[in-house]
Amino acid sequence: ARLCSIRHFLFDKQLDLDWILVLDGDSGIVNSDLRIEDFIFDGESEKNHVDGIFSIRWKNGNILSGGYMIKRSEFGKRMLNEW
């Protein structure tokens, strides 16, 4: 249900969203000096055409669902549909 809700909000044409940040309720911001924009933008252009930022579980390589950012793009749509 969570992925369905995220997909709905990210691709709702009535909402003016480029990105969505998903965090679990027990997530914390450790360094408030960093800005989210610094991870996806480099001046006027986006860094390396980034469509998603994910955390990976180091033991087995699984993508963690507790905190990620995903862009409104074809990749974002495929990722949310297939995850």
GROMACS .gro file of C-alpha atoms in nm:
model
   83
    1ALA     CA    1   0.000   0.000   0.000
    2ARG     CA    2   0.289   0.236   0.073
    3LEU     CA    3   0.438   0.205  -0.276
    4CYS     CA    4   0.093   0.254  -0.430
    5SER     CA    5   0.049   0.578  -0.234
    6ILE     CA    6   0.393   0.704  -0.329
    7ARG     CA    7   0.333   0.623  -0.696
    8HIS     CA    8  -0.005   0.798  -0.681
    9PHE     CA    9   0.135   1.121  -0.535
   10LEU     CA   10   0.446   1.130  -0.752
   11PHE     CA   11   0.255   1.084  -1.078
   12ASP     CA   12  -0.063   1.278  -0.997
   13LYS     CA   13  -0.074   1.539  -1.274
   14GLN     CA   14  -0.252   1.786  -1.045
   15LEU     CA   15   0.049   1.797  -0.812
   16ASP     CA   16   0.359   1.989  -0.915
   17LEU     CA   17   0.620   1.737  -0.796
   18ASP     CA   18   0.957   1.663  -0.950
   19TRP     CA   19   1.085   1.443  -0.666
   20ILE     CA   20   0.949   1.267  -0.361
   21LEU     CA   21   1.143   1.191  -0.043
   22VAL     CA   22   1.030   0.883   0.148
   23LEU     CA   23   1.140   0.830   0.507
   24ASP     CA   24   1.029   0.581   0.771
   25GLY     CA   25   0.879   0.729   1.085
   26ASP     CA   26   1.186   0.636   1.286
   27SER     CA   27   1.431   0.803   1.045
   28GLY     CA   28   1.636   1.094   1.166
   29ILE     CA   29   1.821   1.381   1.000
   30VAL     CA   30   2.175   1.367   1.134
   31ASN     CA   31   2.343   1.652   0.948
   32SER     CA   32   2.113   1.950   0.898
   33ASP     CA   33   2.389   2.140   0.715
   34LEU     CA   34   2.339   1.923   0.406
   35ARG     CA   35   2.059   2.014   0.167
   36ILE     CA   36   1.860   1.760  -0.031
   37GLU     CA   37   1.908   1.971  -0.343
   38ASP     CA   38   2.285   1.923  -0.318
   39PHE     CA   39   2.243   1.553  -0.388
   40ILE     CA   40   2.047   1.600  -0.711
   41PHE     CA   41   2.145   1.941  -0.851
   42ASP     CA   42   2.477   2.084  -0.955
   43GLY     CA   43   2.411   2.449  -1.037
   44GLU     CA   44   2.164   2.463  -1.323
   45SER     CA   45   2.183   2.103  -1.441
   46GLU     CA   46   2.105   1.781  -1.262
   47LYS     CA   47   2.402   1.565  -1.168
   48ASN     CA   48   2.447   1.277  -1.411
   49HIS     CA   49   2.073   1.267  -1.484
   50VAL     CA   50   1.995   1.119  -1.142
   51ASP     CA   51   1.650   0.958  -1.120
   52GLY     CA   52   1.673   0.802  -0.778
   53ILE     CA   53   1.882   0.792  -0.462
   54PHE     CA   54   1.860   0.473  -0.260
   55SER     CA   55   2.029   0.303   0.033
   56ILE     CA   56   2.163  -0.046  -0.016
   57ARG     CA   57   2.186  -0.314   0.252
   58TRP     CA   58   2.555  -0.398   0.251
   59LYS     CA   59   2.514  -0.764   0.349
   60ASN     CA   60   2.303  -0.870   0.052
   61GLY     CA   61   2.271  -0.570  -0.182
   62ASN     CA   62   1.895  -0.521  -0.131
   63ILE     CA   63   1.750  -0.174  -0.176
   64LEU     CA   64   1.618  -0.042   0.155
   65SER     CA   65   1.263   0.089   0.152
   66GLY     CA   66   1.300   0.302   0.467
   67GLY     CA   67   1.455   0.606   0.305
   68TYR     CA   68   1.493   0.704  -0.058
   69MET     CA   69   1.429   0.978  -0.311
   70ILE     CA   70   1.279   0.916  -0.650
   71LYS     CA   71   1.223   1.147  -0.945
   72ARG     CA   72   0.908   1.180  -1.153
   73SER     CA   73   1.050   1.009  -1.462
   74GLU     CA   74   1.014   0.693  -1.664
   75PHE     CA   75   1.274   0.529  -1.440
   76GLY     CA   76   1.079   0.636  -1.131
   77LYS     CA   77   0.758   0.493  -1.272
   78ARG     CA   78   0.927   0.162  -1.363
   79MET     CA   79   1.100   0.140  -1.026
   80LEU     CA   80   0.780   0.192  -0.829
   81ASN     CA   81   0.583  -0.046  -1.053
   82GLU     CA   82   0.839  -0.328  -1.038
   83TRP     CA   83   0.968  -0.296  -0.681
   0.00000   0.00000   0.00000
